[in-house]
Short mmCIF file of C-alpha atoms and ligand atoms in Angstrom, two decimals:
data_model
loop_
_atom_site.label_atom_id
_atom_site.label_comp_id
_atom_site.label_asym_id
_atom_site.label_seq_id
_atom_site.Cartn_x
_atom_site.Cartn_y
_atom_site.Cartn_z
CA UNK A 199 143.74 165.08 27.54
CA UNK A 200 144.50 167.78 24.70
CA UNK A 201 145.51 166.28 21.55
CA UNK A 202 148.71 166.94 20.31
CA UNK A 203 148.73 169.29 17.25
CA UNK A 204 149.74 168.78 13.63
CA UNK A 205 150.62 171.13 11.17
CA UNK A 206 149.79 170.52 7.41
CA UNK A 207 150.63 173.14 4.66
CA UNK A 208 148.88 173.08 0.96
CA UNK A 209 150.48 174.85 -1.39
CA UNK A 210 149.17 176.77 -4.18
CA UNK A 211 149.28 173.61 -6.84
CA UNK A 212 147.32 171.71 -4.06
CA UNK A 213 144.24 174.44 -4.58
CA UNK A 214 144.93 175.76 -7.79
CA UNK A 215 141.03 174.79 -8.69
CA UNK A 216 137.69 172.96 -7.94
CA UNK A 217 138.93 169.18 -8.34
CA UNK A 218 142.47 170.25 -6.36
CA UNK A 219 140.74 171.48 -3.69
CA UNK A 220 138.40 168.50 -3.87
CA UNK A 221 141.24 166.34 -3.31
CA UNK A 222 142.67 168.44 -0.45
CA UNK A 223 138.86 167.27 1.00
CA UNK A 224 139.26 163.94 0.59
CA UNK A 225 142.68 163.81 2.21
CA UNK A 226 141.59 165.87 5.39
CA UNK A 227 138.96 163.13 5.80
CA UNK A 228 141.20 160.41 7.20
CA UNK A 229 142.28 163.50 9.97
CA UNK A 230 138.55 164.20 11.28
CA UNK A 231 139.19 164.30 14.48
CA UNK A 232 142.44 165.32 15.01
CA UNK A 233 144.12 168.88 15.90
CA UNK A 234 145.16 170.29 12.86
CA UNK A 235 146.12 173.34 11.85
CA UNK A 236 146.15 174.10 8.01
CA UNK A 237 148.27 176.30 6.40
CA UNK A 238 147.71 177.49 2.85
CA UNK A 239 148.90 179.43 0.01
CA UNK A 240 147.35 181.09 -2.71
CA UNK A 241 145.89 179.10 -5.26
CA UNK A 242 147.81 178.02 -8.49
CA UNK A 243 149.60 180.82 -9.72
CA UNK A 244 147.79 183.69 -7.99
CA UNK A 245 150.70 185.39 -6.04
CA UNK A 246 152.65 186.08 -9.64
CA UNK A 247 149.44 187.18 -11.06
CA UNK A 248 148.95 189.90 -7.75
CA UNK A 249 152.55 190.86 -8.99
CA UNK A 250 151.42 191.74 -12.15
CA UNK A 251 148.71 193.94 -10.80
CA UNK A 252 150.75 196.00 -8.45
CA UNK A 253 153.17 196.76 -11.11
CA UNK A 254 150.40 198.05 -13.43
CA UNK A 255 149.11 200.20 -10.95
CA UNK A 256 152.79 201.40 -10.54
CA UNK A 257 152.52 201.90 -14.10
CA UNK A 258 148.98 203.92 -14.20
CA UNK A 259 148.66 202.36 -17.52
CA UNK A 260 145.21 200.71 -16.92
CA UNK A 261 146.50 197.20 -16.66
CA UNK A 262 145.77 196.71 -13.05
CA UNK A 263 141.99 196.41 -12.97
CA UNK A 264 142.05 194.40 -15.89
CA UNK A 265 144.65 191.90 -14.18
CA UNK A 266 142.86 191.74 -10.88
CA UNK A 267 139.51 191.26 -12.84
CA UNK A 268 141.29 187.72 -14.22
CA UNK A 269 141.95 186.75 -10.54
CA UNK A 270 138.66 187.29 -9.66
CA UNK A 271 137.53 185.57 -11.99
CA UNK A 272 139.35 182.34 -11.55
CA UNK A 273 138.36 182.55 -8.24
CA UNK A 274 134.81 182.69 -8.54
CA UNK A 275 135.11 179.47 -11.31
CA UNK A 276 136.65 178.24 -8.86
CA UNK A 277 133.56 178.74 -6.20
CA UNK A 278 131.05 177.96 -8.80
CA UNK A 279 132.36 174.68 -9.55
CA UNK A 280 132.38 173.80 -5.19
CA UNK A 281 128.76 175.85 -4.04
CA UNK A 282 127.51 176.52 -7.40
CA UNK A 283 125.37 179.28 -7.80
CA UNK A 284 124.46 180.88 -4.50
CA UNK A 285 126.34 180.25 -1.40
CA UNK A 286 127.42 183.35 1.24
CA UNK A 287 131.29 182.57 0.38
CA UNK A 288 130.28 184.77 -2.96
CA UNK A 289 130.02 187.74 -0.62
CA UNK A 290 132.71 187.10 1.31
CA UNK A 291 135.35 186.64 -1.25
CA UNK A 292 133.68 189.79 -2.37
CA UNK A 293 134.34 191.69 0.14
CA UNK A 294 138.50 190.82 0.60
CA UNK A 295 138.67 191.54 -3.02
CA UNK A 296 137.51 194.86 -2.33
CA UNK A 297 140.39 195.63 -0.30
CA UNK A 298 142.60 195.03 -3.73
CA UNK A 299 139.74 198.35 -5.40
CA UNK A 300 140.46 200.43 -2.93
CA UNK A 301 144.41 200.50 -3.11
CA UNK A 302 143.36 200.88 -6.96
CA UNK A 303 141.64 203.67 -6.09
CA UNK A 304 144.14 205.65 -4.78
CA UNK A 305 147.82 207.22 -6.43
CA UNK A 306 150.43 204.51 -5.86
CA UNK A 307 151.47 204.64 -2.63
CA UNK A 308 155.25 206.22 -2.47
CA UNK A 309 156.44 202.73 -0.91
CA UNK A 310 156.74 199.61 -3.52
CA UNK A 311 156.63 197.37 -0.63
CA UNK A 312 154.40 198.56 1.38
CA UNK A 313 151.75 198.53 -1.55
CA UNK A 314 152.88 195.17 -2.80
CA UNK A 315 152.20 193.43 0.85
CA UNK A 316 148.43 194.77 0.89
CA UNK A 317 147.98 193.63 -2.64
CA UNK A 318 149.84 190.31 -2.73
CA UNK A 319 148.50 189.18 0.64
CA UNK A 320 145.22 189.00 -0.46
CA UNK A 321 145.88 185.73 -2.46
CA UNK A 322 146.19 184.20 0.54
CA UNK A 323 143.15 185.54 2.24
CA UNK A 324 141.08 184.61 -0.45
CA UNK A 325 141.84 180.70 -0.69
CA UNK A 326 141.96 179.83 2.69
CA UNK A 327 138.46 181.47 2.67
CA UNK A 328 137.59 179.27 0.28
CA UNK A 329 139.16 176.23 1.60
CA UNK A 330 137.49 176.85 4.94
CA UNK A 331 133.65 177.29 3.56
CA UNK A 332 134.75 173.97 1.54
CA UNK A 333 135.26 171.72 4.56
CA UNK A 334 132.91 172.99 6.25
CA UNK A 335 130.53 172.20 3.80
CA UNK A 336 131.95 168.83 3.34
CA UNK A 337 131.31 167.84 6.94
CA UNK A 338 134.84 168.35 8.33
CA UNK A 339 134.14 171.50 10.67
CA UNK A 340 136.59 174.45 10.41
CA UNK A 341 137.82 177.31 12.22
CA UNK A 342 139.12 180.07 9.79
CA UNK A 343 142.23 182.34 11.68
CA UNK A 344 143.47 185.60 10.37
CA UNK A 345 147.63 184.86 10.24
CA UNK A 346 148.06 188.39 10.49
CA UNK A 347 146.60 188.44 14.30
CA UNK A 348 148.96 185.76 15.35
CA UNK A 349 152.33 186.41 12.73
CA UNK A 350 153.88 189.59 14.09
CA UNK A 351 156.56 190.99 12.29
CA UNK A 352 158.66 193.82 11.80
CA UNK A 353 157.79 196.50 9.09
CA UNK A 354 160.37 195.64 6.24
CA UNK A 355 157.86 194.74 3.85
CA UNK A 356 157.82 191.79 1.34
CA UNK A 357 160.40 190.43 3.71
CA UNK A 358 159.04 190.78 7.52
CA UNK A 359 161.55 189.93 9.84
CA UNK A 360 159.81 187.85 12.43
CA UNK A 361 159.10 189.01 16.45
CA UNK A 362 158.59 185.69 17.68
CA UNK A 363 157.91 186.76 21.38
CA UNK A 364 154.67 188.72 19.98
CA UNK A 365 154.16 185.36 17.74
CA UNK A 366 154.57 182.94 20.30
CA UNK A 367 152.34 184.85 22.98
CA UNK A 368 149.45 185.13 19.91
CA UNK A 369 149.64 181.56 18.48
CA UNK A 370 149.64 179.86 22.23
CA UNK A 371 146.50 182.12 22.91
CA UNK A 372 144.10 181.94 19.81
CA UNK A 373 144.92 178.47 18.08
CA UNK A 374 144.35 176.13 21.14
CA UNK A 375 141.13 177.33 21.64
CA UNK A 376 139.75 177.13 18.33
CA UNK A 377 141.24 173.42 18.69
CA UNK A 378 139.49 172.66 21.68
CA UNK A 379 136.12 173.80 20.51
CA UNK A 380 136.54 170.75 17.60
CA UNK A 381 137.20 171.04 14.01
CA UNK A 382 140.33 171.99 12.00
CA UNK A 383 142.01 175.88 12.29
CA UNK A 384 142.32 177.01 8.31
CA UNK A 385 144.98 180.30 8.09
CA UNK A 386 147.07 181.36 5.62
CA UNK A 387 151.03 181.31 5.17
CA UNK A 388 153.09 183.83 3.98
CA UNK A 389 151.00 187.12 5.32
CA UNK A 390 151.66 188.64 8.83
CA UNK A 391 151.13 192.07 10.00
CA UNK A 392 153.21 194.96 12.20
CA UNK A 393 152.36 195.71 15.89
CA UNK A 394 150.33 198.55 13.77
CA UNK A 395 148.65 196.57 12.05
CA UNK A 396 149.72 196.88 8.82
CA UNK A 397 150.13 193.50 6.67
CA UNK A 398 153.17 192.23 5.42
CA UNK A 399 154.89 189.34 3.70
CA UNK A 400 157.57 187.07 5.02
CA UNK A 401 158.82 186.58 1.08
CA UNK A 402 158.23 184.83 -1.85
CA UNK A 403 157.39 180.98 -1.31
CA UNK A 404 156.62 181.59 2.29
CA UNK A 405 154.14 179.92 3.64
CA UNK A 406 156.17 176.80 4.58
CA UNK A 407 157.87 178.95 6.66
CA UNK A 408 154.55 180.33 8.24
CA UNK A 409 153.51 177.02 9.24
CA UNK A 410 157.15 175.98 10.50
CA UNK A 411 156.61 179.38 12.69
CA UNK A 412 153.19 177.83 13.55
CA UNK A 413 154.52 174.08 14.34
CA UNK A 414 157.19 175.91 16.31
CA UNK A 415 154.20 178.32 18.52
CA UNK A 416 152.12 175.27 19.15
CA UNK A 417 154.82 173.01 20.16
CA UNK A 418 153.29 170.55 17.36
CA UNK A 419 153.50 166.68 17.25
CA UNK A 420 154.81 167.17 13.40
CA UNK A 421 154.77 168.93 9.97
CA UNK A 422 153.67 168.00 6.67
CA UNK A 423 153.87 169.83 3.44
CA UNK A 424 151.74 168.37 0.77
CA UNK A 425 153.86 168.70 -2.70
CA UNK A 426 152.95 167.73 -6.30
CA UNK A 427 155.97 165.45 -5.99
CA UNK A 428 156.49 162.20 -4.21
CA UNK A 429 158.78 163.84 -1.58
CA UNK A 430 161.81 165.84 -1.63
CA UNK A 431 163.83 164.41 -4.81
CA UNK A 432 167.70 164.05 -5.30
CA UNK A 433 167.20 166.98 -8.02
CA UNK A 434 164.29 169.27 -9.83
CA UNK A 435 162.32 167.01 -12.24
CA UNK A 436 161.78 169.88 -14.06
CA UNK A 437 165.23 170.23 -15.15
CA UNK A 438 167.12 166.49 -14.75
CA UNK A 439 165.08 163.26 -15.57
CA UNK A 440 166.73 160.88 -13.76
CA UNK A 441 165.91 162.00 -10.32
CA UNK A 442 165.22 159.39 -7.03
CA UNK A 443 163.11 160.35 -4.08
CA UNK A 444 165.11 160.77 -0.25
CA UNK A 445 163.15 158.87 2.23
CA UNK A 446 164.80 159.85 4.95
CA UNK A 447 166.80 163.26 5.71
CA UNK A 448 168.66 165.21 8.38
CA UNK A 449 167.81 168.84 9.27
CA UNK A 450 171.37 169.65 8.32
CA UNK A 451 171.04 167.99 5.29
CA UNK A 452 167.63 169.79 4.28
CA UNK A 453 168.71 173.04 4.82
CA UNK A 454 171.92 172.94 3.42
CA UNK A 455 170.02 171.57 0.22
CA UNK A 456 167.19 173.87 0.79
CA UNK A 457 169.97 177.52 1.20
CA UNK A 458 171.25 176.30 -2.08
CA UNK A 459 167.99 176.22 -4.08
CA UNK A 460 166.35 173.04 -4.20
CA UNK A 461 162.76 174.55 -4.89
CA UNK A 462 160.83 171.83 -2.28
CA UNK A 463 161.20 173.69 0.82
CA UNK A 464 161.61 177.18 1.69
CA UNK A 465 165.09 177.70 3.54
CA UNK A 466 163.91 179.36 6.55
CA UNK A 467 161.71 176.43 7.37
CA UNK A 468 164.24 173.80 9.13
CA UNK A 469 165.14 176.35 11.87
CA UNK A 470 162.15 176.61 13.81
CA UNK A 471 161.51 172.53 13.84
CA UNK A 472 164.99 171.73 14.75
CA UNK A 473 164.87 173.65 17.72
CA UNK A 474 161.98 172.25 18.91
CA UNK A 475 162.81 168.52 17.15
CA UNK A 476 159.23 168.93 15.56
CA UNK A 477 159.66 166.26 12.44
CA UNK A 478 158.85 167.30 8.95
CA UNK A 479 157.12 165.10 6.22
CA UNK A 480 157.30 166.15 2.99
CA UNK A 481 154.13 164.10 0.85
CA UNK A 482 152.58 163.91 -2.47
CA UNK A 483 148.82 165.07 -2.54
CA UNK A 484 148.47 163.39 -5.69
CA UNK A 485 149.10 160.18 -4.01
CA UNK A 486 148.65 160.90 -0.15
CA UNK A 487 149.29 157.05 0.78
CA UNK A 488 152.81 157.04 -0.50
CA UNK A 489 155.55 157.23 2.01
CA UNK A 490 156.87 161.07 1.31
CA UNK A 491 160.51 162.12 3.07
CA UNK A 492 160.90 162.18 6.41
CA UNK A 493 163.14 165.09 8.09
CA UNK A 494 164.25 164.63 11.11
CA UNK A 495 167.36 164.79 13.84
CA UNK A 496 168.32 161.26 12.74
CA UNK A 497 171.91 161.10 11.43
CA UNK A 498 171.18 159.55 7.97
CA UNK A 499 174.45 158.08 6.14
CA UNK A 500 174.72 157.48 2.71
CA UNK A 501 173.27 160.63 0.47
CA UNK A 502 173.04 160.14 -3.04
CA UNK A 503 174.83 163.35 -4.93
CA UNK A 504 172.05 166.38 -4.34
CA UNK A 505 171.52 168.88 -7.20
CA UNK A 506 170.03 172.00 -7.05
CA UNK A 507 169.93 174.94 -9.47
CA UNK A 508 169.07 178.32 -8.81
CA UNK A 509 168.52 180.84 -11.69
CA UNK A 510 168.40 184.63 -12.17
CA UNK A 511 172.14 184.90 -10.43
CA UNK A 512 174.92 187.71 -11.07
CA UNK A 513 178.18 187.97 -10.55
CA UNK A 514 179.62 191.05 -9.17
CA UNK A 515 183.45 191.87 -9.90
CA UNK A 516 184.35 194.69 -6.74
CA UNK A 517 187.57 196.28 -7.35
CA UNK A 518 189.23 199.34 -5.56
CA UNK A 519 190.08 201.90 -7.59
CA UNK A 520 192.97 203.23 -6.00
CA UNK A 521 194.75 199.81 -5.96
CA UNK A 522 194.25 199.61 -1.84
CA UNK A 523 193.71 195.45 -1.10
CA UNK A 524 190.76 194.20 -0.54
CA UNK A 525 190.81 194.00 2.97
CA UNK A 526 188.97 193.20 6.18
CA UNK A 527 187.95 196.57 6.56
CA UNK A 528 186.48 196.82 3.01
CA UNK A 529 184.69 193.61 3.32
CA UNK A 530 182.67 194.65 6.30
CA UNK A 531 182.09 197.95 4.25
CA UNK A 532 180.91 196.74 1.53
CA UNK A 533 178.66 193.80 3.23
CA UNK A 534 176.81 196.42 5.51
CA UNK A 535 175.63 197.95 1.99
CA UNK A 536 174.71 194.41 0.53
CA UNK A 537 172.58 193.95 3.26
CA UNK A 538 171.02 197.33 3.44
CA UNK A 539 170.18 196.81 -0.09
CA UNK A 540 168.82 193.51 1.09
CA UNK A 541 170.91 191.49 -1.40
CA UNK A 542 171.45 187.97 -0.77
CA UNK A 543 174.95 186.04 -1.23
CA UNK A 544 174.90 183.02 -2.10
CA UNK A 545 178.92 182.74 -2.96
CA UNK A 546 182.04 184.72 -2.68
CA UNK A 547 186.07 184.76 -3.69
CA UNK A 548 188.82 187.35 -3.18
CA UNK A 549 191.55 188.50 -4.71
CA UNK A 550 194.26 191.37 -3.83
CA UNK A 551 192.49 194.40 -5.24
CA UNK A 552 188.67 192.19 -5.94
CA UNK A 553 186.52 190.51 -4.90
CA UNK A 554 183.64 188.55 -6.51
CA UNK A 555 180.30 188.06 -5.08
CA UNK A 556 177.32 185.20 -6.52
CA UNK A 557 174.36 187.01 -5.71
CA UNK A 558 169.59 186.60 -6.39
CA UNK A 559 169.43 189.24 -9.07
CA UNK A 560 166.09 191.01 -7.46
CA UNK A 561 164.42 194.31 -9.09
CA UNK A 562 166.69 197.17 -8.79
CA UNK A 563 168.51 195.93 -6.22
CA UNK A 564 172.22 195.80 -7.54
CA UNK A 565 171.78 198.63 -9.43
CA UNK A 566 171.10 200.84 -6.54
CA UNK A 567 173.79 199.05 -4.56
CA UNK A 568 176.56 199.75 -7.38
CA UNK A 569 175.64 202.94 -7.40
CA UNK A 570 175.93 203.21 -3.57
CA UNK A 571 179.62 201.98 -4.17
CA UNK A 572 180.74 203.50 -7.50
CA UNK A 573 182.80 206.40 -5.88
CA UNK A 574 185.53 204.02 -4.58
CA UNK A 575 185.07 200.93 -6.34
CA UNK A 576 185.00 199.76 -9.63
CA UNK A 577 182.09 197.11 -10.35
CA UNK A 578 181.60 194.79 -13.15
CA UNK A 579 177.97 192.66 -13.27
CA UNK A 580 177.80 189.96 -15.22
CA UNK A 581 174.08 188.94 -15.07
CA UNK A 582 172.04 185.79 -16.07
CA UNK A 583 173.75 182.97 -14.82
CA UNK A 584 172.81 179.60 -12.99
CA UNK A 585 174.20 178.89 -9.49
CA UNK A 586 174.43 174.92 -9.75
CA UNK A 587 175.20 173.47 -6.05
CA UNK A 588 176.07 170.03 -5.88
CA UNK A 589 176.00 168.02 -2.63
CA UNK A 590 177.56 164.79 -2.02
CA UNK A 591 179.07 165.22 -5.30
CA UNK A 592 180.80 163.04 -7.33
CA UNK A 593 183.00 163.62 -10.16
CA UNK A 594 181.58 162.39 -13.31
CA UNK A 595 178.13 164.23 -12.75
CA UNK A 596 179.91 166.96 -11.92
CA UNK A 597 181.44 166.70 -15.46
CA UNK A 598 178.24 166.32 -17.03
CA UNK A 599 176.72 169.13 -15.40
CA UNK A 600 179.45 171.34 -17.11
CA UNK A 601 178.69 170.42 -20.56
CA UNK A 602 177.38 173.28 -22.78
CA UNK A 603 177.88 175.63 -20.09
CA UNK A 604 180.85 177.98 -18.65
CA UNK A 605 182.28 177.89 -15.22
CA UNK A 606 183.29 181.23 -14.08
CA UNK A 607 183.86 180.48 -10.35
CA UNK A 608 183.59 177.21 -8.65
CA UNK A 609 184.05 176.50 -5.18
CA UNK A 610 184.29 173.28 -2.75
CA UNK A 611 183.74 172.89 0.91
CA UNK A 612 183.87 169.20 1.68
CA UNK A 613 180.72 167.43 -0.15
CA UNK A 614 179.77 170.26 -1.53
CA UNK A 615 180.92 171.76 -4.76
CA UNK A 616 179.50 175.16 -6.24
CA UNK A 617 179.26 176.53 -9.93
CA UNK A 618 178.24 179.54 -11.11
CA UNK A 619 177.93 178.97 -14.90
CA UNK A 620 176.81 181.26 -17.78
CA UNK A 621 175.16 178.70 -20.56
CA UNK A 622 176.80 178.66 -23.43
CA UNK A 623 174.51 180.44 -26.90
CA UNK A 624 173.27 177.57 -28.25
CA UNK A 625 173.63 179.45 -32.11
CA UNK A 626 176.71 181.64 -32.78
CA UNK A 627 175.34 184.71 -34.80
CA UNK A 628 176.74 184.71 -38.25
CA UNK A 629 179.35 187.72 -38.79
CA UNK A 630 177.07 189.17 -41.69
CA UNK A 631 174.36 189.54 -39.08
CA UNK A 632 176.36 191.85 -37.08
CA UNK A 633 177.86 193.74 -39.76
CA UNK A 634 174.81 194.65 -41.44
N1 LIG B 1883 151.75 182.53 -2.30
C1 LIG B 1883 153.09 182.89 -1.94
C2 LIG B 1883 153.99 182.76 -3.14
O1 LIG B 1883 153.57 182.26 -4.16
C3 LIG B 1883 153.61 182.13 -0.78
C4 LIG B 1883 153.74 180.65 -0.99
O2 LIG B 1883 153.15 180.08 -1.90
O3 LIG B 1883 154.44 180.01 -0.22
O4 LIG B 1883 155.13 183.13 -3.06
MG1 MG B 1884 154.01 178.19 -3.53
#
């Protein structure tokens, strides 16, 4: 009889060095002989630092090698401190890295994204590499899969659009084997590639969304994200001290929290599990034996008030300039461009002659939109602000989340109450200051 597959996904803070990924050993142990397939990310911080080095060779300015050469070095710490001095993985992280030179090598290529996707990606290629030659040498046998032969997407890079027919055909082909021949299957999240071939990403924070697509293909028994939290908490301990872990969740429930910000889960991960019912966990590697949250298509009653907070937000004031209303027609109008400028909404309001859209302030991207716009509309941005979404709210938090900061547009659709606040200076300037 086959065994019925699991999914696990690690993180980057689960590998972000030696002793992590030591602990990622020790947890895989008590799974030896079971069908798992293990997504990860790029260790620690690796994915920002890739950023840095495409923009500095966008910026010819020298930075890039010297960017990339800190990667590389963390990296091989990282090996030193697993195989010590001489092991083959040295040549075979190596070698990927080498794909990073040669894109150096060249002019920048006229497409951002296109460039960014076969820099960033290698991240990913590079720890589960690494994570693979780990537990292998720890006893636990491993199968390492290129994502990018079984992810097939479209070619909008840094945000592939999925073609889950191509997906679903790969995944059912190549995993199941590697299963059956014993041992673990080690890929990577976030990368996939075009029916050419080229690589691209599905966006930032991704990979939980690779290995829903993943759970989804291989018709798995269940999910499990390892987190440096407990499970997925009633707000961002980051932020809000006073936070409580949910044992138990709906789907709705986790994606509605999950679309409005709450940093645990990627949002496009619920979809592919509920339509197959695959149940998510959501566990602490730090302390593997505690109970996590479980997300499933149980009705669970009784939320405590949900808080998420999403940063780097703008407000967008649309007017018409000719004093027409704001009107059906205009709305489609205008949202064709927002989405051809691929900018997300998170909230909107209208008036007669405006309309205001909440929206992820993202490179260039409203810029280039308001220009796109600016012959018949008139368009105010107001830019750094916090989209706070409360669910299950209730009204005295929702007066304390209000302190020190201004509402400029609030909304409520039955438990759920959205503000988009600007914070309030903490120091005025002085007059004099200005003056002189
Ligand atoms: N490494 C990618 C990122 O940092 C994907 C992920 O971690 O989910 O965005
Ligand atoms: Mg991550």
């Amino acid at each position: 009889m086959k065994k019925a597959i699991k999914v696990f996904k690690f993180g980057g803070a689960s590998i972000k060095d030696a002793k992590a990924i030591i602990n990622v050993g020790e947890i895989l142990q008590n799974y030896k002989n079971q069908a798992l397939t293990i997504v990860v990310s790029a260790s620690g911080k690796t994915t920002n630092a890739l950023e840095k080095v495409v923009g500095g060779h966008m910026k010819q300015d020298g930075s890039a090698s010297n960017f990339l050469n800190e990667i590389k070095e963390n990296h091989y710490r990282i090996i030193n401190e697993l195989f010590g001095d001489e092991h083959e993985i040295y040549s075979v992280i190596n070698d990927t890295f080498v794909e990073i030179d040669w894109v150096l090598e060249e002019e920048p290529h006229d497409d951002y994204d296109y460039m960014y996707d076969q820099i960033v990606s290698v991240g990913e290629l590079v720890s589960s590499k690494i994570v693979h030659a780990y537990l292998n040498e720890i006893g636990l046998s491993s199968h390492w899969l290129d994502a990018r032969d079984v992810i097939r997407t479209n070619n909008i890079y840094r945000e592939g659009w999925l073609i889950w027919e191509d997906t679903l055909k790969n995944a059912t082909e190549k995993v199941p084997p590697l299963l059956e021949k014993g041992g673990f299957v080690v890929t990577q999240g976030f990368i996939g590639s075009t029916s050419e071939n080229f690589t691209t990403t599905l966006g930032r924070e991704g990979s939980d969304y690779s290995a829903a697509i993943f759970s989804f293909c291989l018709d798995a028994e269940s999910m499990t994200i390892w987190k440096d939290v407990p499970g997925v908490l009633t707000a961002d301990p980051r932020i809000f001290d006073d936070v409580t872990k949910l044992d138990r969740l709906s789907y709705r429930e986790a994606i509605e929290m999950t679309y409005y910000g709450a940093k645990v889960i990627h949002p496009k991960t619920i979809k592919p599990l509920q339509n197959k019912s695959i149940p998510l966990y959501v566990k602490s590697f730090i302390e593997p034996s505690g109970g996590g949250t479980f997300i499933s298509d149980e009705v669970v009653d009784n939320y405590p008030p949900i808080v998420s907070v999403e940063p780097n937000q703008a407000l967008l004031y649309i007017s018409t300039k000719d004093f027409s209303f704001v009107a059906e027609h205009h709305l489609s109008y205008l949202f064709k461009l927002i989405a051809e400028h691929r900018i997300q909404v998170n909230m909107m309001q209208n008036t007669a002659i405006s309309f205001a859209v909440c929206v992820n302030d993202v490179d260039d991207r409203i810029k280039n939109f308001t220009e796109s716009i600016q012959d018949n509309f008139k368009v105010i941005v107001d830019r750094n602000l916090e989209l706070i979404a409360v669910r299950h709210y209730q009204k005295e938090l929702l007066d304390n989340l209000k302190i020190g900061k201004i509402v400029l547009l609030e909304e409520r659709i039955r438990q759920t109450v959205q503000l988009v606040v600007k914070n309030v200076p903490v120091m005025k300037r002085k007059q004099a200051d200005i003056i002189s």
